[in-house]
Short mmCIF file of C-alpha atoms in Angstrom, two decimals:
data_model
loop_
_atom_site.label_atom_id
_atom_site.label_comp_id
_atom_site.label_asym_id
_atom_site.label_seq_id
_atom_site.Cartn_x
_atom_site.Cartn_y
_atom_site.Cartn_z
CA MET A 1 -21.68 -10.91 17.02
CA ILE A 2 -18.97 -11.17 14.03
CA PRO A 3 -20.02 -14.49 13.14
CA GLU A 4 -23.62 -13.40 12.72
CA LEU A 5 -22.62 -10.41 11.19
CA LEU A 6 -20.48 -12.38 8.84
CA ASN A 7 -22.90 -14.92 8.10
CA ASN A 8 -25.47 -12.11 6.90
CA GLN A 9 -23.18 -10.62 4.49
CA LYS A 10 -22.64 -14.04 2.94
CA THR A 11 -26.29 -14.28 2.51
CA TYR A 12 -26.69 -11.17 1.06
CA PHE A 13 -24.12 -11.63 -1.51
CA LYS A 14 -25.82 -14.56 -2.51
CA THR A 15 -28.96 -12.57 -3.53
CA GLY A 16 -26.51 -11.33 -6.26
CA LYS A 17 -27.03 -7.91 -5.71
CA THR A 18 -23.54 -6.64 -5.66
CA LEU A 19 -22.94 -8.39 -8.99
CA CYS A 20 -25.04 -5.67 -10.71
CA VAL A 21 -22.40 -2.97 -11.89
CA SER A 22 -24.91 0.08 -11.74
CA TYR A 23 -25.76 -0.79 -8.00
CA ARG A 24 -22.08 -0.60 -7.25
CA LYS A 25 -21.87 2.63 -9.03
CA THR A 26 -24.74 4.49 -7.41
CA LEU A 27 -23.23 2.94 -3.54
CA LEU A 28 -19.40 4.72 -4.69
CA LYS A 29 -21.41 7.60 -5.91
CA SER A 30 -22.95 7.84 -2.75
CA LEU A 31 -19.95 7.77 -0.81
CA LEU A 32 -18.41 10.32 -3.13
CA ASN A 33 -20.89 12.66 -1.77
CA GLN A 34 -20.51 11.99 1.87
CA LEU A 35 -16.80 12.00 1.85
CA GLU A 36 -16.76 15.36 -0.17
CA SER A 37 -19.04 17.16 1.96
CA ARG A 38 -17.53 15.74 5.36
CA GLU A 39 -13.73 16.50 4.26
CA GLN A 40 -13.62 19.13 6.86
CA ASP A 41 -15.00 16.71 9.71
CA ILE A 42 -12.09 13.91 8.48
CA ILE A 43 -9.22 16.90 8.78
CA ASP A 44 -10.47 17.45 12.26
CA ALA A 45 -10.66 13.91 13.24
CA LEU A 46 -6.94 13.51 12.01
CA TYR A 47 -5.98 16.04 13.82
CA ASN A 48 -7.41 15.11 17.03
CA ASP A 49 -5.95 11.42 16.73
CA PHE A 50 -2.32 12.81 16.38
CA LYS A 51 -1.77 16.21 15.06
CA LYS A 52 -1.55 15.79 11.68
CA PRO A 53 -1.22 18.69 9.79
CA GLU A 54 -4.23 19.83 7.48
CA PHE A 55 -2.24 20.30 4.31
CA GLU A 56 -0.85 16.85 4.52
CA SER A 57 -4.43 15.79 5.80
CA VAL A 58 -5.40 16.51 2.18
CA LEU A 59 -2.23 15.75 0.44
CA THR A 60 -2.09 12.21 1.76
CA GLU A 61 -5.86 11.19 3.05
CA THR A 62 -8.49 13.06 1.97
CA ALA A 63 -7.68 13.94 -1.77
CA ILE A 64 -6.47 10.93 -2.46
CA VAL A 65 -9.36 8.72 -1.46
CA ILE A 66 -11.31 11.41 -3.59
CA GLN A 67 -9.62 10.97 -6.81
CA ASP A 68 -9.64 7.20 -6.07
CA LEU A 69 -13.15 7.03 -6.27
CA LYS A 70 -13.74 9.47 -9.00
CA LEU A 71 -11.47 7.39 -11.09
CA THR A 72 -12.98 3.96 -10.07
CA ILE A 73 -16.64 5.48 -10.75
CA LYS A 74 -15.26 6.75 -14.09
CA LYS A 75 -13.57 3.36 -15.27
CA LEU A 76 -15.87 0.95 -13.28
CA ASN A 77 -17.85 -0.01 -16.43
CA LYS A 78 -14.43 -0.83 -18.46
CA TRP A 79 -12.86 -2.61 -15.49
CA ALA A 80 -15.90 -4.99 -15.05
CA LYS A 81 -16.69 -5.59 -18.80
CA PRO A 82 -15.51 -9.24 -19.86
CA LYS A 83 -12.34 -9.07 -21.78
CA ARG A 84 -12.12 -11.00 -24.85
CA VAL A 85 -8.73 -12.43 -25.31
CA PHE A 86 -6.97 -14.28 -28.31
CA PRO A 87 -8.13 -17.76 -28.78
CA VAL A 88 -5.40 -20.69 -29.52
CA LEU A 89 -6.15 -22.40 -32.87
CA LEU A 90 -6.43 -25.84 -30.85
CA ASN A 91 -10.34 -24.59 -30.08
CA PHE A 92 -11.35 -23.25 -33.40
CA PRO A 93 -13.83 -22.15 -33.72
CA SER A 94 -14.15 -20.20 -30.34
CA SER A 95 -14.15 -16.71 -28.50
CA ASP A 96 -11.98 -16.51 -25.53
CA TYR A 97 -12.91 -14.18 -22.32
CA LEU A 98 -11.87 -13.03 -19.00
CA TYR A 99 -14.72 -12.34 -16.42
CA ALA A 100 -14.24 -10.60 -13.19
CA GLU A 101 -16.13 -12.13 -10.55
CA PRO A 102 -16.45 -11.07 -6.65
CA TYR A 103 -14.53 -13.25 -4.40
CA GLY A 104 -17.37 -12.88 -1.96
CA SER A 105 -16.91 -11.62 1.75
CA VAL A 106 -13.76 -9.58 2.59
CA LEU A 107 -11.98 -8.54 5.59
CA ILE A 108 -9.82 -5.18 5.39
CA ILE A 109 -8.04 -4.43 8.30
CA ALA A 110 -6.63 -0.74 8.37
CA PRO A 111 -3.11 0.71 9.98
CA TRP A 112 -3.60 3.94 12.49
CA ASN A 113 -0.76 5.89 10.49
CA TYR A 114 -2.76 6.92 7.46
CA PRO A 115 -6.08 5.55 8.79
CA TYR A 116 -8.49 7.32 6.53
CA GLN A 117 -6.65 6.62 3.40
CA LEU A 118 -5.58 3.02 4.00
CA ALA A 119 -8.87 2.39 5.19
CA LEU A 120 -11.04 3.60 2.60
CA ALA A 121 -8.91 3.07 -0.45
CA PRO A 122 -9.06 -0.54 -0.12
CA LEU A 123 -12.54 -0.71 0.74
CA VAL A 124 -13.44 1.21 -2.77
CA GLY A 125 -11.87 -1.13 -4.48
CA ALA A 126 -13.45 -4.01 -2.69
CA ILE A 127 -17.03 -2.49 -3.62
CA ALA A 128 -16.38 -1.85 -7.21
CA ALA A 129 -15.60 -5.51 -7.52
CA GLY A 130 -18.80 -6.64 -6.35
CA ASN A 131 -17.66 -7.78 -2.68
CA THR A 132 -19.10 -7.30 0.71
CA ALA A 133 -17.14 -6.20 3.00
CA ILE A 134 -16.51 -5.59 6.63
CA LEU A 135 -13.87 -2.94 7.43
CA LYS A 136 -11.88 -2.91 10.80
CA PRO A 137 -10.00 0.50 11.42
CA SER A 138 -7.47 1.38 13.90
CA GLU A 139 -8.33 1.63 17.71
CA LEU A 140 -5.27 3.95 17.88
CA THR A 141 -6.97 6.75 16.05
CA PRO A 142 -10.67 6.57 17.65
CA HIS A 143 -11.72 9.89 16.29
CA THR A 144 -11.01 8.90 12.85
CA SER A 145 -12.51 5.48 13.02
CA ALA A 146 -15.55 6.87 14.79
CA LEU A 147 -15.92 9.13 11.71
CA ILE A 148 -15.33 6.35 8.82
CA SER A 149 -17.89 4.06 11.00
CA ASP A 150 -20.39 6.96 10.75
CA ILE A 151 -19.84 7.84 7.09
CA ILE A 152 -20.26 3.85 6.18
CA LYS A 153 -23.41 3.83 8.10
CA THR A 154 -24.86 6.58 6.26
CA VAL A 155 -23.93 4.81 2.90
CA PHE A 156 -24.26 1.20 2.74
CA LYS A 157 -26.19 -1.43 4.76
CA PRO A 158 -24.85 -3.31 7.37
CA GLU A 159 -25.13 -6.72 5.47
CA HIS A 160 -23.23 -5.11 2.20
CA VAL A 161 -20.47 -3.21 4.30
CA THR A 162 -19.92 -2.69 8.10
CA VAL A 163 -17.12 -1.16 10.43
CA VAL A 164 -16.00 -3.09 13.36
CA GLN A 165 -14.40 -1.47 16.06
CA GLY A 166 -11.91 -3.16 18.60
CA GLY A 167 -8.43 -3.90 19.43
CA VAL A 168 -6.46 -6.86 18.86
CA ASP A 169 -9.03 -9.08 20.62
CA THR A 170 -11.49 -7.84 17.87
CA SER A 171 -8.93 -8.38 15.28
CA THR A 172 -8.33 -11.85 16.34
CA LYS A 173 -11.71 -12.95 16.46
CA LEU A 174 -12.57 -11.61 13.00
CA LEU A 175 -9.51 -13.55 11.79
CA GLU A 176 -10.84 -16.80 13.11
CA GLN A 177 -13.87 -16.74 10.90
CA HIS A 178 -13.89 -18.32 7.15
CA TRP A 179 -13.43 -14.99 4.53
CA ASP A 180 -13.06 -15.20 0.74
CA TYR A 181 -10.45 -12.39 0.88
CA ILE A 182 -8.53 -10.74 3.15
CA PHE A 183 -6.58 -7.26 3.04
CA PHE A 184 -3.87 -6.14 5.74
CA THR A 185 -2.02 -3.17 5.89
CA GLY A 186 0.31 -2.93 8.96
CA SER A 187 3.67 -4.58 10.32
CA VAL A 188 5.22 -7.49 9.13
CA ALA A 189 4.89 -9.36 12.34
CA VAL A 190 0.97 -9.21 12.46
CA GLY A 191 1.15 -9.56 8.58
CA LYS A 192 2.47 -13.11 9.28
CA ILE A 193 -0.20 -13.70 11.63
CA VAL A 194 -2.85 -12.91 8.81
CA ALA A 195 -1.20 -15.30 6.56
CA LYS A 196 -1.14 -18.27 9.71
CA ALA A 197 -4.82 -17.53 10.04
CA ALA A 198 -5.70 -17.35 6.41
CA ALA A 199 -3.88 -20.52 5.90
CA PRO A 200 -6.56 -23.22 6.81
CA ASN A 201 -9.02 -21.84 4.59
CA LEU A 202 -6.60 -21.17 1.97
CA THR A 203 -7.66 -17.69 1.78
CA PRO A 204 -6.15 -15.35 -0.43
CA VAL A 205 -4.69 -12.32 1.05
CA THR A 206 -2.89 -8.91 0.30
CA LEU A 207 -0.19 -7.97 2.64
CA GLU A 208 0.85 -4.16 2.51
CA LEU A 209 3.91 -4.33 5.14
CA GLY A 210 6.82 -2.73 5.36
CA GLY A 211 10.71 -2.65 5.86
CA LYS A 212 14.24 -0.81 5.99
CA ASN A 213 13.90 1.41 3.01
CA PRO A 214 17.33 2.53 1.74
CA CYS A 215 17.94 5.90 0.37
CA ILE A 216 21.46 5.67 -1.77
CA ILE A 217 23.02 9.28 -2.27
CA ASP A 218 25.72 8.85 -4.82
CA ASP A 219 28.86 11.09 -5.53
CA THR A 220 27.17 12.85 -8.66
CA ALA A 221 23.75 14.02 -6.78
CA ASN A 222 22.48 17.12 -6.68
CA ILE A 223 23.03 17.34 -2.65
CA LYS A 224 20.47 20.99 -1.92
CA LEU A 225 17.75 18.86 -3.74
CA ALA A 226 17.96 15.39 -2.59
CA ALA A 227 17.93 17.03 0.88
CA LYS A 228 15.20 18.92 0.43
CA ARG A 229 12.59 15.87 -1.06
CA ILE A 230 14.51 13.57 1.34
CA VAL A 231 13.61 15.78 4.30
CA TRP A 232 9.86 15.87 2.81
CA GLY A 233 9.71 12.08 2.26
CA LYS A 234 10.88 11.26 5.68
CA PHE A 235 9.48 13.65 7.93
CA VAL A 236 5.78 14.10 6.46
CA ASN A 237 3.45 12.59 9.04
CA ALA A 238 6.30 12.25 11.46
CA GLY A 239 8.13 9.59 9.59
CA GLN A 240 5.38 7.79 10.02
CA THR A 241 5.01 6.20 6.38
CA CYS A 242 5.95 2.73 5.64
CA ILE A 243 7.89 4.30 2.41
CA ALA A 244 9.74 6.55 3.89
CA PRO A 245 13.50 6.37 3.82
CA ASP A 246 14.57 4.16 6.47
CA TYR A 247 18.32 5.12 6.23
CA VAL A 248 20.91 6.81 4.06
CA LEU A 249 23.55 5.69 2.30
CA ILE A 250 26.10 8.31 1.07
CA HIS A 251 29.22 8.46 -0.40
CA ASP A 252 31.82 9.97 1.97
CA SER A 253 32.18 12.71 -0.29
CA ASN A 254 28.93 14.16 -0.04
CA LYS A 255 28.32 13.87 3.69
CA ALA A 256 29.15 17.18 4.88
CA ALA A 257 27.32 18.84 2.47
CA PHE A 258 24.61 16.64 2.94
CA TYR A 259 24.04 17.47 6.62
CA LYS A 260 24.47 21.17 6.06
CA ALA A 261 21.67 20.88 3.32
CA MET A 262 19.75 18.86 5.57
CA GLN A 263 19.97 21.60 8.36
CA HIS A 264 18.59 24.25 6.11
CA GLU A 265 15.96 22.30 4.34
CA ILE A 266 14.55 21.07 8.20
CA GLN A 267 15.05 25.17 9.24
CA LEU A 268 12.84 26.08 5.89
CA ALA A 269 10.08 23.25 6.60
CA TYR A 270 9.69 23.35 10.32
CA SER A 271 11.54 26.35 11.76
CA THR A 272 14.14 26.37 13.98
CA THR A 273 11.91 25.02 16.72
CA PRO A 274 9.76 22.24 15.06
CA LYS A 275 7.98 21.61 18.22
CA GLN A 276 5.90 24.75 17.89
CA SER A 277 5.27 24.10 13.75
CA LYS A 278 1.53 23.45 12.87
CA ASP A 279 3.21 21.42 10.21
CA PHE A 280 5.09 18.60 11.82
CA ALA A 281 2.61 15.87 13.35
CA ARG A 282 2.90 13.95 16.83
CA ILE A 283 3.98 10.14 17.51
CA ILE A 284 0.82 8.22 17.46
CA ASN A 285 0.70 6.97 21.39
CA THR A 286 3.41 6.39 24.23
CA LYS A 287 4.39 2.90 23.20
CA ASN A 288 5.45 4.12 20.11
CA PHE A 289 7.05 6.98 21.67
CA GLU A 290 8.87 5.25 24.13
CA ARG A 291 10.24 2.90 21.22
CA LEU A 292 11.37 5.64 18.95
CA SER A 293 13.28 7.17 22.45
CA LYS A 294 14.92 4.41 22.87
CA MET A 295 16.87 4.42 18.99
CA LEU A 296 18.01 8.06 20.26
CA VAL A 297 20.44 6.43 23.14
CA ASN A 298 24.16 6.79 22.65
CA GLN A 299 23.47 7.97 19.30
CA ASN A 300 25.45 11.34 17.62
CA CYS A 301 22.57 13.22 16.72
CA ILE A 302 23.66 15.55 14.09
CA ILE A 303 20.47 17.43 13.98
CA GLY A 304 17.34 16.96 16.44
CA GLY A 305 17.24 14.43 19.22
CA GLN A 306 14.97 16.54 21.02
CA THR A 307 12.19 14.53 22.95
CA ASP A 308 8.90 15.76 24.87
CA ALA A 309 6.80 12.69 26.34
CA SER A 310 3.96 14.75 27.61
CA ASN A 311 3.32 16.08 24.08
CA LEU A 312 4.40 13.12 22.04
CA TYR A 313 7.21 15.02 20.46
CA ILE A 314 10.06 14.09 18.71
CA ALA A 315 12.48 16.59 16.81
CA PRO A 316 13.35 16.05 12.83
CA THR A 317 16.46 13.79 13.85
CA VAL A 318 19.70 12.87 12.10
CA ILE A 319 21.86 10.42 13.31
CA ASP A 320 25.61 10.07 11.57
CA GLU A 321 27.07 6.55 11.63
CA PRO A 322 25.21 4.32 13.84
CA GLN A 323 26.52 0.79 14.20
CA LEU A 324 24.45 -1.27 12.23
CA ASP A 325 23.80 -3.50 15.28
CA SER A 326 22.40 -0.60 17.01
CA GLU A 327 18.72 -0.33 18.21
CA VAL A 328 17.93 2.22 15.09
CA MET A 329 19.21 0.08 12.59
CA LYS A 330 17.71 -3.39 13.70
CA ASP A 331 13.84 -2.93 12.61
CA GLU A 332 11.99 -0.31 10.74
CA ILE A 333 11.97 2.92 12.17
CA PHE A 334 8.56 4.54 11.52
CA GLY A 335 9.42 7.74 13.11
CA PRO A 336 11.10 10.78 12.47
CA ILE A 337 14.62 9.52 13.08
CA LEU A 338 17.56 9.30 9.79
CA PRO A 339 20.04 7.62 10.37
CA VAL A 340 22.89 8.19 7.57
CA ILE A 341 26.06 5.84 7.14
CA SER A 342 28.57 6.57 4.38
CA TYR A 343 30.24 4.77 1.85
CA GLN A 344 32.98 4.88 -0.36
CA ASN A 345 32.36 1.88 -3.02
CA ASP A 346 29.32 0.12 -4.30
CA SER A 347 30.23 -2.95 -2.96
CA GLU A 348 29.67 -1.63 0.75
CA LEU A 349 25.87 -0.76 -0.55
CA GLU A 350 25.16 -4.17 -1.43
CA THR A 351 26.42 -5.68 1.83
CA ILE A 352 24.36 -3.76 3.84
CA ILE A 353 21.41 -3.53 1.62
CA LEU A 354 21.34 -7.42 1.54
CA SER A 355 21.72 -7.96 5.26
CA TYR A 356 18.00 -6.73 5.43
CA ASN A 357 14.90 -8.34 3.97
CA LYS A 358 13.34 -6.97 0.67
CA PRO A 359 12.60 -3.34 1.59
CA LEU A 360 8.84 -1.71 0.32
CA SER A 361 10.78 0.95 -1.14
CA LEU A 362 14.14 2.16 -2.51
CA TYR A 363 15.40 5.59 -3.28
CA VAL A 364 18.30 6.67 -5.25
CA PHE A 365 19.68 10.23 -5.79
CA SER A 366 22.18 10.42 -8.86
CA THR A 367 22.96 12.40 -11.76
CA ASN A 368 24.58 9.37 -13.59
CA SER A 369 21.57 8.18 -15.42
CA ALA A 370 23.10 4.35 -16.05
CA LYS A 371 24.30 4.26 -12.52
CA ALA A 372 20.97 4.88 -11.07
CA LYS A 373 19.38 2.45 -13.46
CA GLN A 374 22.08 0.33 -12.35
CA LEU A 375 20.88 0.41 -8.68
CA ILE A 376 17.30 0.05 -9.14
CA GLN A 377 17.88 -3.34 -11.24
CA LYS A 378 20.13 -4.79 -8.82
CA PHE A 379 18.11 -5.04 -5.86
CA SER A 380 14.59 -6.39 -5.34
CA PHE A 381 11.84 -3.80 -3.62
CA GLY A 382 8.13 -3.10 -3.77
CA GLY A 383 8.60 0.33 -5.63
CA GLY A 384 10.78 3.55 -5.85
CA CYS A 385 11.85 6.57 -7.06
CA ILE A 386 15.14 8.16 -8.79
CA ASN A 387 15.82 11.36 -7.58
CA ASP A 388 12.88 11.60 -5.50
CA THR A 389 11.22 9.82 -2.20
CA ILE A 390 7.64 8.37 -1.62
CA VAL A 391 6.10 10.07 -5.10
CA HIS A 392 5.89 6.73 -6.70
CA PHE A 393 2.62 6.42 -4.23
CA ALA A 394 0.82 8.78 -6.23
CA ASN A 395 0.40 7.07 -9.68
CA HIS A 396 -2.50 5.30 -9.68
CA ARG A 397 -1.19 3.69 -12.98
CA LEU A 398 1.46 1.87 -10.83
CA PRO A 399 0.95 -1.06 -8.66
CA PHE A 400 1.95 -0.33 -4.97
CA GLY A 401 3.07 -3.35 -2.95
CA GLY A 402 5.83 -5.19 -1.58
CA VAL A 403 7.83 -8.00 -2.04
CA GLY A 404 9.17 -10.70 -0.18
CA ASN A 405 9.00 -9.64 3.70
CA SER A 406 7.73 -6.21 2.84
CA GLY A 407 4.27 -7.60 1.46
CA LEU A 408 2.45 -9.68 -0.55
CA GLY A 409 0.02 -8.49 -3.69
CA ALA A 410 -0.33 -4.65 -5.17
CA TYR A 411 -3.28 -2.16 -5.45
CA HIS A 412 -3.95 1.20 -6.64
CA GLY A 413 -6.54 2.06 -9.62
CA GLN A 414 -7.48 -0.91 -11.66
CA TYR A 415 -4.99 -2.59 -9.59
CA THR A 416 -7.31 -2.47 -6.55
CA PHE A 417 -10.18 -3.50 -8.63
CA ASP A 418 -8.03 -6.47 -9.73
CA THR A 419 -6.89 -7.59 -6.63
CA PHE A 420 -10.54 -8.17 -5.25
CA SER A 421 -11.92 -9.90 -8.62
CA HIS A 422 -11.41 -13.33 -9.37
CA LYS A 423 -10.52 -13.41 -12.99
CA LYS A 424 -12.05 -16.59 -14.68
CA GLY A 425 -11.18 -17.91 -18.23
CA VAL A 426 -14.21 -19.04 -20.32
CA VAL A 427 -14.56 -20.27 -23.97
CA LYS A 428 -17.25 -19.91 -25.76
CA LYS A 429 -17.26 -22.67 -28.73
CA ALA A 430 -19.12 -22.19 -31.88
CA ASN A 431 -21.32 -24.95 -33.04
CA TRP A 432 -21.03 -24.65 -36.92
CA LEU A 433 -18.09 -26.74 -37.11
CA ASP A 434 -16.78 -29.66 -34.65
CA ILE A 435 -13.07 -30.84 -35.67
CA PRO A 436 -13.15 -34.96 -35.19
CA VAL A 437 -9.83 -35.29 -34.78
CA ARG A 438 -9.47 -34.96 -30.73
CA TYR A 439 -12.24 -37.33 -30.03
CA ALA A 440 -11.61 -41.32 -29.59
CA PRO A 441 -10.88 -43.43 -31.09
CA TYR A 442 -7.29 -42.39 -31.56
CA ASN A 443 -6.12 -44.66 -34.35
CA GLY A 444 -4.22 -43.04 -36.79
CA LYS A 445 -4.52 -39.46 -35.61
CA LEU A 446 -1.18 -39.18 -33.61
CA ASN A 447 0.96 -38.52 -36.43
CA PHE A 448 -1.17 -35.67 -37.52
CA VAL A 449 -1.67 -34.54 -34.23
CA LYS A 450 2.39 -34.53 -33.76
CA LYS A 451 2.64 -32.45 -36.77
CA ALA A 452 0.01 -30.04 -36.68
CA LEU A 453 1.12 -29.42 -33.04
CA LYS A 454 4.51 -28.18 -34.23
CA TRP A 455 2.90 -25.29 -36.25
CA LEU A 456 0.42 -23.90 -33.49
#
């Protein structure tokens, strides 16, 4: 089934229909109409999958995709138009251009934590760039995945865009095919499998992965505001966010005040009984619940720590001074658990942060602008914030992606269109003049060329 489906898409791509920008825009407008009219269905599906609050579903899922679609429709003609670049004198007279062409047949593998947004956002860019696409949504969010499949069938021909559902076996079969581009969002471990599968055919890939994202709070930070913004950034989607703060490094002088402020902000957000709050999501499945629960064993939970397996509930939790070799500090947490480690001097920051691979995000809370800038420049990471968390994701003018172990490539806004486009350079030479110096025979021309090159 999958090889036949892919062959049909490759055949459709060869017809050249997707090269027509007006055709792409027509389909994107149709997709936009579908998504706007079925927004409540999407919200309901997300709730049924893991009790995602309606506010979070709109803010982090549906609104982002709708805004992205509107931007793409508005800007597509400009993005797709050949870009004229300044020519070199060696080619005089000439006009030089960059042409954006689609790669062809692309595979998009989406994750479960933002199963709607992280499936549709890259798909929008792939279609805008003129590709055909097969989208593999997460099997862990069946309600959302089924709805995405239904919407795609309504808008696109199967030879243009198709949703293929299934588990690990399906992903494996998809990765065995020869794609023109692969876009994967998920764990580092699976990202390495995707890269390995792409290697034999030299298929280009974008890997949106993750890592242990540090959050630094120095001795000058506004603690009340820091706590408020960290509570939101950490516990939105029950901490199941790749750019959520993974652990806090706080100056020793501020730790007591920070704990008090965190307790206050968690109660303001989720009440004294977060389990009853309609604004707090659940862990995606039993496997992840058990993984997270093990991180709480033998830890000093200053806040939270309560769990309920029957409800896949883990309370917003703050852990005081875990050992660096403990379970909670080994890998990315991806849940509502926040370890806090105090430090006294900046050398300790460097020792801890550099003991991990390059993170997807890094956050600094400080009123010392010079210090904050120094920390941002000192460490390598995908993207981040000063005096806030996760909001860099919201700006389509900023590329979103990792570095090193946290990812390869970037997208958002025009960057998504560019990701799914091959940029080919073209030189258009004029016929009215043909300078003969480059042609053989070369006798007597070398000295002239050397002198000329010095001035170019």
